[in-house]
Coordinates of N, CA and C in Angstrom, one line a residue:
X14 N 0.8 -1.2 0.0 CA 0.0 0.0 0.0 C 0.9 1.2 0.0
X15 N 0.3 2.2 -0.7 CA 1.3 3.3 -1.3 C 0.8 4.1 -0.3
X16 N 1.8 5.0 1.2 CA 1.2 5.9 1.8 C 1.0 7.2 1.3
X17 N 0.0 8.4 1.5 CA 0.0 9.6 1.2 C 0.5 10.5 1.5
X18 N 1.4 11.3 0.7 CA 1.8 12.5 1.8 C 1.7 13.6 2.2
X19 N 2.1 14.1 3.1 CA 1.9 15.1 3.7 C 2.5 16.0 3.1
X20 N 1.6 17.4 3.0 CA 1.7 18.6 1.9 C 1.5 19.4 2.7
X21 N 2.4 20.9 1.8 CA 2.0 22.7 1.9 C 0.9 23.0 1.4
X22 N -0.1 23.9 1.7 CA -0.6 23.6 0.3 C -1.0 25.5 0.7
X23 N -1.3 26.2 -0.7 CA -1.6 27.4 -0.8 C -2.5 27.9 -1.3
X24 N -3.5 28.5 -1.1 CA -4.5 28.5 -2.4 C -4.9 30.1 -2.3
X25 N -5.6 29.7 -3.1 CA -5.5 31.8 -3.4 C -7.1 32.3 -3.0
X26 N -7.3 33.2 -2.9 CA -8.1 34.0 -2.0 C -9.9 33.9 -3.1
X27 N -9.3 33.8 -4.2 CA -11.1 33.2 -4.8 C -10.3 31.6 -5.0
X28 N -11.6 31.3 -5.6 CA -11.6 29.9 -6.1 C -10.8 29.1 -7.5
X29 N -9.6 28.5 -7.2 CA -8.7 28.1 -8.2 C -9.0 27.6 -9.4
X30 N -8.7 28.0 -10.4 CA -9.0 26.5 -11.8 C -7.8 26.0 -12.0
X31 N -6.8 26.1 -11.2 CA -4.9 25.5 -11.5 C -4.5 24.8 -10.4
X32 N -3.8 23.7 -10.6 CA -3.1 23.4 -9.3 C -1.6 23.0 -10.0
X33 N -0.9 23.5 -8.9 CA 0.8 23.3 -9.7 C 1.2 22.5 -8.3
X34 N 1.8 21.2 -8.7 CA 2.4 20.5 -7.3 C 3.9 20.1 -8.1
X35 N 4.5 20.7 -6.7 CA 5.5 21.0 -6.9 C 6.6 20.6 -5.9
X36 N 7.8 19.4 -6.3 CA 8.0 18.8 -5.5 C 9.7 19.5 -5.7
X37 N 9.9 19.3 -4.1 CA 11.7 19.8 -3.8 C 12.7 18.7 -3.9
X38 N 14.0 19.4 -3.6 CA 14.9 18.1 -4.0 C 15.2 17.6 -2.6
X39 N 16.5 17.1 -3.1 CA 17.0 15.7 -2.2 C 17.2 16.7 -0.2
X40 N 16.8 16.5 0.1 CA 17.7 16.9 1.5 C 16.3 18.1 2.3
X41 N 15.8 19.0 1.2 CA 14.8 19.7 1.9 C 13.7 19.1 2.3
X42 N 12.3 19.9 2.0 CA 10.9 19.5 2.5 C 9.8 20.6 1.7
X43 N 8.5 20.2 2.0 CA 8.1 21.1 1.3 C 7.7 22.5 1.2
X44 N 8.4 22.8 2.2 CA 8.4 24.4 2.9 C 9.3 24.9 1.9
X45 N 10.6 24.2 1.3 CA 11.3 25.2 0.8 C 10.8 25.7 -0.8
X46 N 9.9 25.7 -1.7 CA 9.5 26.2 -2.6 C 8.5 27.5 -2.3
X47 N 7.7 27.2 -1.0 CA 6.7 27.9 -0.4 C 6.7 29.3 -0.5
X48 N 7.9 29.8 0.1 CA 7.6 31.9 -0.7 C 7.7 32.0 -2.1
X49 N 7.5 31.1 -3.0 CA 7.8 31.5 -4.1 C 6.4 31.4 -4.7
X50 N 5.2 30.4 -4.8 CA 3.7 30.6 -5.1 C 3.2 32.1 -5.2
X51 N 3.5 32.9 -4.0 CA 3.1 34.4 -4.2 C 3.7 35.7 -5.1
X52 N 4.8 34.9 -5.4 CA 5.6 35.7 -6.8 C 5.3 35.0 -8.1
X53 N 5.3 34.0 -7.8 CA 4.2 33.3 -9.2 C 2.7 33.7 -9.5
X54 N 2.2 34.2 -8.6 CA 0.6 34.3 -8.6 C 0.7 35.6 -9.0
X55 N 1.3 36.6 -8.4 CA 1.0 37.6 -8.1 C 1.5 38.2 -10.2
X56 N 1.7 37.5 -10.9 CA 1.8 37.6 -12.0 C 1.1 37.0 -13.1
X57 N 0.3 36.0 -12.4 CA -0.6 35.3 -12.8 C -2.3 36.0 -13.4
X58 N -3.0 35.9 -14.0 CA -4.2 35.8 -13.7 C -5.5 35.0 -13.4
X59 N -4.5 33.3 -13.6 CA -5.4 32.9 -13.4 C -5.2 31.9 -11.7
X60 N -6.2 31.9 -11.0 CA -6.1 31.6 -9.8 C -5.5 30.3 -9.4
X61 N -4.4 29.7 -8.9 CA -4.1 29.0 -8.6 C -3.2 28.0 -7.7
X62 N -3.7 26.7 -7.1 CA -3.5 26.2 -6.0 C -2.2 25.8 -5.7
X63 N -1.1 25.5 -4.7 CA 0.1 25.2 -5.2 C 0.1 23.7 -4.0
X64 N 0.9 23.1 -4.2 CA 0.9 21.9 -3.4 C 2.4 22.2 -2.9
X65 N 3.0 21.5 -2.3 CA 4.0 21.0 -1.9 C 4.1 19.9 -1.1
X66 N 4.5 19.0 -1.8 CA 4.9 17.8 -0.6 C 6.1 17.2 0.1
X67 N 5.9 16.7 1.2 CA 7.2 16.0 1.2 C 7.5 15.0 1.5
X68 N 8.7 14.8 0.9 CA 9.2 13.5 0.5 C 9.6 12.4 1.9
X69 N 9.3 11.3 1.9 CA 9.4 10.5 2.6 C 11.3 10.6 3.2
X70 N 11.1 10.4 4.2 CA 12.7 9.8 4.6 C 13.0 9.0 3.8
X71 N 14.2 8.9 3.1 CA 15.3 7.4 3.5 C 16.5 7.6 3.6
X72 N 17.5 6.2 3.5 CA 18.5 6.4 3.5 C 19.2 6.5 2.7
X73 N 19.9 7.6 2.1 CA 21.2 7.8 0.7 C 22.3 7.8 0.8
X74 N 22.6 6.3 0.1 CA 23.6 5.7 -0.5 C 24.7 7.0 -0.9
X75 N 24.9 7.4 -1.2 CA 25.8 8.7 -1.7 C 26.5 9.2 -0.6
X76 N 25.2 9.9 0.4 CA 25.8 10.5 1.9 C 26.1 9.5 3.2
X77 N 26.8 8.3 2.7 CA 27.0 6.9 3.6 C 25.9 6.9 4.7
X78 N 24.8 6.9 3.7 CA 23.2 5.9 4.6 C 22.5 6.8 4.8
X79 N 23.3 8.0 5.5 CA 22.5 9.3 6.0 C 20.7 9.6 6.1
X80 N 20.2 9.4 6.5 CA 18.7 9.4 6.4 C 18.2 11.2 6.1
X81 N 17.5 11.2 4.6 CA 17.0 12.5 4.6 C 15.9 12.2 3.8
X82 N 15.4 13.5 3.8 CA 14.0 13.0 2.8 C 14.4 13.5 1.2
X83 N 13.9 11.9 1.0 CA 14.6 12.0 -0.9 C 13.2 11.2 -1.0
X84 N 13.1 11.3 -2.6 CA 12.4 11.2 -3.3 C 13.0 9.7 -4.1
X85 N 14.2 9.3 -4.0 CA 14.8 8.0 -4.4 C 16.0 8.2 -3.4
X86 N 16.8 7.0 -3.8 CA 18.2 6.7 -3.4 C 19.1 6.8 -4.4
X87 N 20.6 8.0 -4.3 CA 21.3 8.0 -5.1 C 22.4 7.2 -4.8
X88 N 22.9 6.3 -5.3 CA 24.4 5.6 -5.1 C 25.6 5.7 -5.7
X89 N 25.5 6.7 -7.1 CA 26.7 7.5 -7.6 C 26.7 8.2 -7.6
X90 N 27.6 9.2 -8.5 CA 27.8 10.4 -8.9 C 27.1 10.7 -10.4
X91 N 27.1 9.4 -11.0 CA 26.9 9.3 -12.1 C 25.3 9.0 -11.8
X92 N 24.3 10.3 -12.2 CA 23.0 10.3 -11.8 C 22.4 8.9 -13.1
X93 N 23.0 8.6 -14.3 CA 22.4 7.6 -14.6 C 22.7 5.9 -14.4
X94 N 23.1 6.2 -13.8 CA 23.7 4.8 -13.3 C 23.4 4.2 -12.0
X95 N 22.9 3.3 -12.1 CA 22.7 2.4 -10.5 C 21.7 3.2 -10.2
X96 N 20.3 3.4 -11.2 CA 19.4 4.1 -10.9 C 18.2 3.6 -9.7
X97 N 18.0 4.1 -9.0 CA 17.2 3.6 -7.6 C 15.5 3.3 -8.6
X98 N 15.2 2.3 -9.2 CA 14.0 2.1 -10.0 C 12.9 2.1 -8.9
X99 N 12.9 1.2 -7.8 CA 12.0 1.2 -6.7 C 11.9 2.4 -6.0
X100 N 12.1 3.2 -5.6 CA 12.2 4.5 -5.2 C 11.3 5.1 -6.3
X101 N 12.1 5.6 -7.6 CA 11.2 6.5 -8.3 C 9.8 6.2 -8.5
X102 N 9.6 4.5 -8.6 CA 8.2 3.9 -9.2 C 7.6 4.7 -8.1
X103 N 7.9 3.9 -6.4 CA 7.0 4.2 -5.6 C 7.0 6.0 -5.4
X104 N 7.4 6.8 -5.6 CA 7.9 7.9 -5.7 C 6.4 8.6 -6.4
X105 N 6.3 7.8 -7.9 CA 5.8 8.6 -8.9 C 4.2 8.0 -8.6
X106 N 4.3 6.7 -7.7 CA 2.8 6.8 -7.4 C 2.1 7.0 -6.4
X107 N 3.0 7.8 -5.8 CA 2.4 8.6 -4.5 C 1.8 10.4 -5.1
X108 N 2.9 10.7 -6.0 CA 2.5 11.6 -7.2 C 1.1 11.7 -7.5
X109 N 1.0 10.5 -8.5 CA -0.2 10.2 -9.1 C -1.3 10.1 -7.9
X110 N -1.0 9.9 -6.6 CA -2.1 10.4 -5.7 C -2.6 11.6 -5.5
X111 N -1.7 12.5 -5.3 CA -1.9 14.0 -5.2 C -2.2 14.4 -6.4
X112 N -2.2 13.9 -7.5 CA -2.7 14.1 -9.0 C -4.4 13.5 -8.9
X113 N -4.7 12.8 -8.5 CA -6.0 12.1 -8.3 C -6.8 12.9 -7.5
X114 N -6.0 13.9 -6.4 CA -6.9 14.3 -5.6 C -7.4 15.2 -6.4
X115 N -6.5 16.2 -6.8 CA -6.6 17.2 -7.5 C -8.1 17.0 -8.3
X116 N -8.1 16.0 -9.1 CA -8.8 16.1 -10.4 C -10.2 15.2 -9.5
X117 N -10.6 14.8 -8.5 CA -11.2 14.7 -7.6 C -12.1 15.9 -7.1
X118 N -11.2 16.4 -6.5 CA -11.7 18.0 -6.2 C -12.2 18.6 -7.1
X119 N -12.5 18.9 -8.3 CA -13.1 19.2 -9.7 C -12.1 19.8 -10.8
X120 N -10.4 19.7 -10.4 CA -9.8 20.5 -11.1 C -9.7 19.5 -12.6
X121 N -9.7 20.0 -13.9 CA -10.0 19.1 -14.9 C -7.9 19.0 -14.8
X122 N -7.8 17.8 -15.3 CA -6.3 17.1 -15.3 C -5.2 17.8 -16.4
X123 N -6.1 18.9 -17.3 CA -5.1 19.5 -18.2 C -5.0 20.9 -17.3
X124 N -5.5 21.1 -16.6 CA -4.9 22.6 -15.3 C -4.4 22.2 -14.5
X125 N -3.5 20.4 -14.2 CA -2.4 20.6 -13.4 C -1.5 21.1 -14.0
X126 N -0.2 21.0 -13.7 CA 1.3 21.3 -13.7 C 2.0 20.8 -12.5
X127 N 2.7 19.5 -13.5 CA 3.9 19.0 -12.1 C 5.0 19.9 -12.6
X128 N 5.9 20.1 -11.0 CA 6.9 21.1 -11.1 C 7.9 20.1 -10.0
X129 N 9.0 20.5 -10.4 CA 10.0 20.0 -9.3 C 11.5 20.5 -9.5
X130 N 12.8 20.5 -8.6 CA 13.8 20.4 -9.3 C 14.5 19.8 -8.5
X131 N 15.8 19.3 -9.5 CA 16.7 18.2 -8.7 C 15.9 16.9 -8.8
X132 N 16.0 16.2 -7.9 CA 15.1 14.6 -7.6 C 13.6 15.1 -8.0
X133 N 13.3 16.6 -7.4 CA 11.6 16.7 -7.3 C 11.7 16.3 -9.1
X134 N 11.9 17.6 -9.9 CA 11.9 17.5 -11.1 C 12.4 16.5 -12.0
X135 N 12.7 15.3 -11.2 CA 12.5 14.0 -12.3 C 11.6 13.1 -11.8
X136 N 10.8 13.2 -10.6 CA 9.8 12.8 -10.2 C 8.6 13.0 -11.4
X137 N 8.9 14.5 -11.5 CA 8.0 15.1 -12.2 C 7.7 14.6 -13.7
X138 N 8.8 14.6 -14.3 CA 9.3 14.5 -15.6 C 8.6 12.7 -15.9
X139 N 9.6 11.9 -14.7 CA 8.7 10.0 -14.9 C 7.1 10.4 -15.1
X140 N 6.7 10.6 -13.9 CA 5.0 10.7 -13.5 C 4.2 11.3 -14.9
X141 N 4.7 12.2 -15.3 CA 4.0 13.5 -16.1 C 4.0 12.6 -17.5
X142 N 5.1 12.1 -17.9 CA 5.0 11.3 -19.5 C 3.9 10.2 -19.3
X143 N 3.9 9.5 -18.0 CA 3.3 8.4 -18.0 C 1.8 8.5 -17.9
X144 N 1.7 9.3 -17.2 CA 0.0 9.8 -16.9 C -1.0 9.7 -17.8
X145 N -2.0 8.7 -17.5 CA -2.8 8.5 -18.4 C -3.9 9.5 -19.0
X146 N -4.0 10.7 -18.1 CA -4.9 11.8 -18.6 C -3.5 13.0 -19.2
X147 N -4.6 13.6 -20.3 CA -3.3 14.9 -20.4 C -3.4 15.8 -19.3
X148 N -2.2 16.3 -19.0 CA -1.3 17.1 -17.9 C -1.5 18.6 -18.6
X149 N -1.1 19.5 -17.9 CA -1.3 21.2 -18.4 C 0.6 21.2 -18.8
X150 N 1.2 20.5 -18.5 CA 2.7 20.9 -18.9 C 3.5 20.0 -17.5
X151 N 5.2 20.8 -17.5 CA 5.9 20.1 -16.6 C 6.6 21.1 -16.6
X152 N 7.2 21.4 -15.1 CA 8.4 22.5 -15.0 C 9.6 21.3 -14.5
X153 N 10.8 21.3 -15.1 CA 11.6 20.7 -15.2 C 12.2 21.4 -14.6
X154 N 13.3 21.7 -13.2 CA 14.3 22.2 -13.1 C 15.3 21.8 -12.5
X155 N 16.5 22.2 -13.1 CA 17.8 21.5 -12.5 C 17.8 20.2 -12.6
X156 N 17.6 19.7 -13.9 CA 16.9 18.3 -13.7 C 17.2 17.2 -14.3
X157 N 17.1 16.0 -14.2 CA 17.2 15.2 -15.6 C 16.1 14.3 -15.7
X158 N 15.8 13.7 -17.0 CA 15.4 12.6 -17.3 C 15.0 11.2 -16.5
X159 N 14.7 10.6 -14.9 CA 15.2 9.4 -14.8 C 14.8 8.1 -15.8
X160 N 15.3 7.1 -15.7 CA 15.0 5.8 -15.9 C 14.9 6.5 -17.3
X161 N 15.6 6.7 -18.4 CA 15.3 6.6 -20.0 C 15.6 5.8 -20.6
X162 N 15.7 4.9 -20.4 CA 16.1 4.1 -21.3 C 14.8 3.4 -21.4
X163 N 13.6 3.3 -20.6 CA 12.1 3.0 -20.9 C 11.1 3.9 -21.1
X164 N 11.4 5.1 -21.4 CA 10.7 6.6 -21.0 C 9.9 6.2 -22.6
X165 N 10.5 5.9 -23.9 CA 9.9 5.8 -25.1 C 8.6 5.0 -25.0
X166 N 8.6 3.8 -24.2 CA 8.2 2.3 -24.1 C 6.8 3.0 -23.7
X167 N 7.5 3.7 -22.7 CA 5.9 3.9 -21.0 C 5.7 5.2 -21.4
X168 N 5.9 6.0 -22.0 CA 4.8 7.2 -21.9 C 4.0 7.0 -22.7
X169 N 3.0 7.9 -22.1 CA 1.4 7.2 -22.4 C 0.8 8.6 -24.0
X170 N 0.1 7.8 -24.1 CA -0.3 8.7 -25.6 C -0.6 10.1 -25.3
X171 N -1.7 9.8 -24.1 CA -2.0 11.3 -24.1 C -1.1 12.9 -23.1
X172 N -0.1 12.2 -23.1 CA 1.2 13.1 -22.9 C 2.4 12.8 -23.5
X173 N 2.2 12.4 -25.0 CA 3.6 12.3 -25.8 C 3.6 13.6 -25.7
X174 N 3.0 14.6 -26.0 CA 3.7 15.8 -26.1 C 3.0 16.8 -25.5
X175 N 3.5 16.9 -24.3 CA 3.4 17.5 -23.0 C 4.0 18.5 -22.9
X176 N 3.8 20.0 -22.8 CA 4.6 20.8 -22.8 C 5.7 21.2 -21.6
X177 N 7.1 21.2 -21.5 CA 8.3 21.0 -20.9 C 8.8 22.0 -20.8
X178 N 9.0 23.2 -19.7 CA 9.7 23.9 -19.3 C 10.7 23.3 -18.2
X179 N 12.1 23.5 -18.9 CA 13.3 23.3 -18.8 C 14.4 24.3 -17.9
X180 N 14.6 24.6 -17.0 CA 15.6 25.2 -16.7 C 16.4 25.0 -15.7
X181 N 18.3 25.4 -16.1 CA 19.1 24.7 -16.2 C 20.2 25.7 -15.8
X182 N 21.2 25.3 -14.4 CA 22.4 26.5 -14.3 C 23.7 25.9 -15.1
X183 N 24.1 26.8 -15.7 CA 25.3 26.4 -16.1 C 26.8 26.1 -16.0
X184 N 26.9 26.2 -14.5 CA 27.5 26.0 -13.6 C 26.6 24.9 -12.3
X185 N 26.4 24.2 -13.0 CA 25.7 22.9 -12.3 C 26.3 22.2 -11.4
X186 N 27.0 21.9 -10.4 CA 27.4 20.6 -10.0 C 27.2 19.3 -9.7
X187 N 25.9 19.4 -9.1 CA 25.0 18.2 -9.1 C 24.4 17.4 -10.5
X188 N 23.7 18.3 -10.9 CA 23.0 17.5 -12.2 C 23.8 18.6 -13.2
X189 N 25.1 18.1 -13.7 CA 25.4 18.6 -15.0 C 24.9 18.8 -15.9
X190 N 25.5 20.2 -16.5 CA 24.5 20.1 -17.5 C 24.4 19.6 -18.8
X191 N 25.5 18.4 -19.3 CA 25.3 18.1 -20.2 C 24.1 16.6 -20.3
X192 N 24.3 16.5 -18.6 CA 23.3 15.6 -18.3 C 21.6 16.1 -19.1
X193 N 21.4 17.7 -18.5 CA 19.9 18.1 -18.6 C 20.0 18.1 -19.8
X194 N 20.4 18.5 -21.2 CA 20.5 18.5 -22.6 C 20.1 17.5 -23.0
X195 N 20.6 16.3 -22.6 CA 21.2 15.0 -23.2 C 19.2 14.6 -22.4
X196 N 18.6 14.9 -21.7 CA 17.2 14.8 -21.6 C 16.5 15.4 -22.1
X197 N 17.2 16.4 -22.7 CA 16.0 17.4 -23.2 C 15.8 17.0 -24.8
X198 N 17.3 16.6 -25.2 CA 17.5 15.9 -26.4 C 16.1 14.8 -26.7
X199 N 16.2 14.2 -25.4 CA 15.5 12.6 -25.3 C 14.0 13.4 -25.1
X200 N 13.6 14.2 -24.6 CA 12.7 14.6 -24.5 C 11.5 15.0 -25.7
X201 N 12.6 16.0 -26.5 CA 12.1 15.9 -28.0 C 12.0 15.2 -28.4
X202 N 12.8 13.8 -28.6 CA 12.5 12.5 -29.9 C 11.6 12.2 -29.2
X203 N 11.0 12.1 -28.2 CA 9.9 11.9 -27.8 C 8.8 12.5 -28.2
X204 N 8.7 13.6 -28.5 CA 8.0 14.5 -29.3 C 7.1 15.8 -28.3
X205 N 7.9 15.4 -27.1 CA 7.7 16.6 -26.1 C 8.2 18.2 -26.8
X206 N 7.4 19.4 -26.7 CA 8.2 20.5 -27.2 C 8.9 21.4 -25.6
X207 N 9.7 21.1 -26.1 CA 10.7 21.8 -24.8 C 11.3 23.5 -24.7
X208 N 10.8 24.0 -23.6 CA 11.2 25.4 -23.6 C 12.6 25.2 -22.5
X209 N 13.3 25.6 -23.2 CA 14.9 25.3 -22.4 C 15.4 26.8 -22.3
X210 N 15.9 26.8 -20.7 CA 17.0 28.3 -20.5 C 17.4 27.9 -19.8
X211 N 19.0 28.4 -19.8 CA 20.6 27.9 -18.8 C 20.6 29.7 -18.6
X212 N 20.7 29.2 -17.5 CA 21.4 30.3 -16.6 C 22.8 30.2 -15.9
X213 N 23.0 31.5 -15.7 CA 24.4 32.0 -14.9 C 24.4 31.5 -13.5
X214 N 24.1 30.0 -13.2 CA 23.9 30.1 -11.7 C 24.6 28.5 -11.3
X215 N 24.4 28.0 -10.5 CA 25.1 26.9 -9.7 C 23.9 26.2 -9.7
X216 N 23.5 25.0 -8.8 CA 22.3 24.6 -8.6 C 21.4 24.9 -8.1
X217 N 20.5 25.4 -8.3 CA 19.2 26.7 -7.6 C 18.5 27.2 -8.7
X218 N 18.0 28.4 -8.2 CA 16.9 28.6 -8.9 C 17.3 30.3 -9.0
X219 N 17.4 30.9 -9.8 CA 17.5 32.5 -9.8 C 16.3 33.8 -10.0
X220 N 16.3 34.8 -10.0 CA 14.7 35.6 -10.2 C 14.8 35.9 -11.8
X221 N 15.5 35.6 -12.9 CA 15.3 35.3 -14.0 C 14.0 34.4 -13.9
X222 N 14.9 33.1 -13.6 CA 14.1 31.9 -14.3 C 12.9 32.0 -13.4
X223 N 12.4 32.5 -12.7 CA 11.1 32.8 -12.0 C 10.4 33.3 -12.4
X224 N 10.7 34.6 -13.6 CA 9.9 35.4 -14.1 C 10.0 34.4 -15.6
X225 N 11.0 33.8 -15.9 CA 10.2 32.9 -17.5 C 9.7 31.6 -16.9
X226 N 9.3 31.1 -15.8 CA 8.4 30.3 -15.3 C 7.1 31.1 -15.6
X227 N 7.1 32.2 -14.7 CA 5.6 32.8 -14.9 C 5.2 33.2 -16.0
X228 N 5.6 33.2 -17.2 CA 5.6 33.7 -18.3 C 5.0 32.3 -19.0
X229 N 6.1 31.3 -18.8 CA 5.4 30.0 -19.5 C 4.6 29.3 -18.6
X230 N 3.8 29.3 -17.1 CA 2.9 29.2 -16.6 C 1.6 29.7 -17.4
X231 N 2.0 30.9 -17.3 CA 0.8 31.9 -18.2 C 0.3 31.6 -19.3
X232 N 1.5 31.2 -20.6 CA 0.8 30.5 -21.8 C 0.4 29.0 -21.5
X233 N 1.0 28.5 -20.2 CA 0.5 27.0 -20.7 C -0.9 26.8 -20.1
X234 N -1.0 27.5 -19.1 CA -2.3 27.7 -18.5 C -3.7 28.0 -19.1
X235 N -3.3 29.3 -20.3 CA -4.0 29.9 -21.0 C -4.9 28.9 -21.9
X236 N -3.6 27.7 -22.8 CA -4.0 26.8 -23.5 C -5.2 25.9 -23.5

């Protein structure tokens, strides 16, 4: 049995038609995306919910066992290798719960948006191809691809081509960047259309790519 998790959640002052869930990376929780929904809204027009969840404890192989809350287990350096498959699966269908609520609640399944970066944003990226209803898009950040080498096989028809905002520091140390490319590459042959920006930054997030988040929030939402 798949447990559910425990979420931020933010909603806006009338009644939402969007919900963007939006998952953090390896080591935080879901508090740390949280001041940023009101710089996103506040650009927005159309009203919408934000989730945050967070990720279960375990223990990562990388930081010798260390217990934090990840979204998988990393055991290299080399993010494609010795990929933690049980992690992401169970990962992506705890996802697909907070995806179910959503569209439960009355939100229709093309005004979500999964968002994530780091581990969140390949949570994002597995879940979102596979999903059997179409998705409103995916915010990809700082991110890669996981498990591709079956990503052609398992994504589902009605998000071959999912709209994919991408963004990427160029000064990366964790997820290099020729790693995010080399998915974004894979992304397209997939027939995903990918909005891709590298920035001047390290692993993070900068107030550039916050204002072309809200910008491509805006058109995908509009859609």
């Amino acid at each position: 049995m798949i447990d559910a998790l425990s979420v931020v959640e933010i909603n806006p002052a009338v009644a939402h038609k969007a919900t963007v869930i939006w998952l953090h990376g390896l080591g935080a929780d879901g508090h740390d995306f949280e001041p940023i929904a009101p710089h996103l809204q506040s650009q927005l027009s159309t009203p919408i919910r934000f989730v945050f969840p967070h990720a279960p404890h375990r223990p990562i192989t990388i930081n010798g066992g260390y217990i934090m809350r990840a979204w998988y287990d990393i055991a290299v350096t080399n993010l494609y290798h010795e990929e933690d498959s049980k992690g992401i699966h169970e990962s992506a269908s705890q996802l697909n719960i907070l995806i179910q609520r959503e569209i439960h609640s009355g939100i229709d399944a093309r005004h979500i948006v999964l968002a994530g970066l780091s581990q969140g944003g390949a949570i994002a990226l597995h879940t979102g191809l596979r999903y059997p209803q179409r998705l409103a898009g995916i915010l990809a950040l700082s991110t890669y691809l996981p498990l591709a080498a079956t990503a052609a096989a398992e994504v589902h028809p009605a998000n071959r081509d999912i709209p994919i905002f991408m963004g990427h520091g160029d000064e990366d140390p964790i997820v290099p960047l020729p790693h995010a490319l080399k998915s974004k590459q894979l992304l397209q042959e997939l027939g995903c259309p990918v909005e891709w920006h590298s920035y001047g930054m390290p692993h993070s997030l900068c107030d550039e790519e916050v204002g072309d988040m809200a910008a491509w929030l805006a058109r995908t939402l509009r859609a």
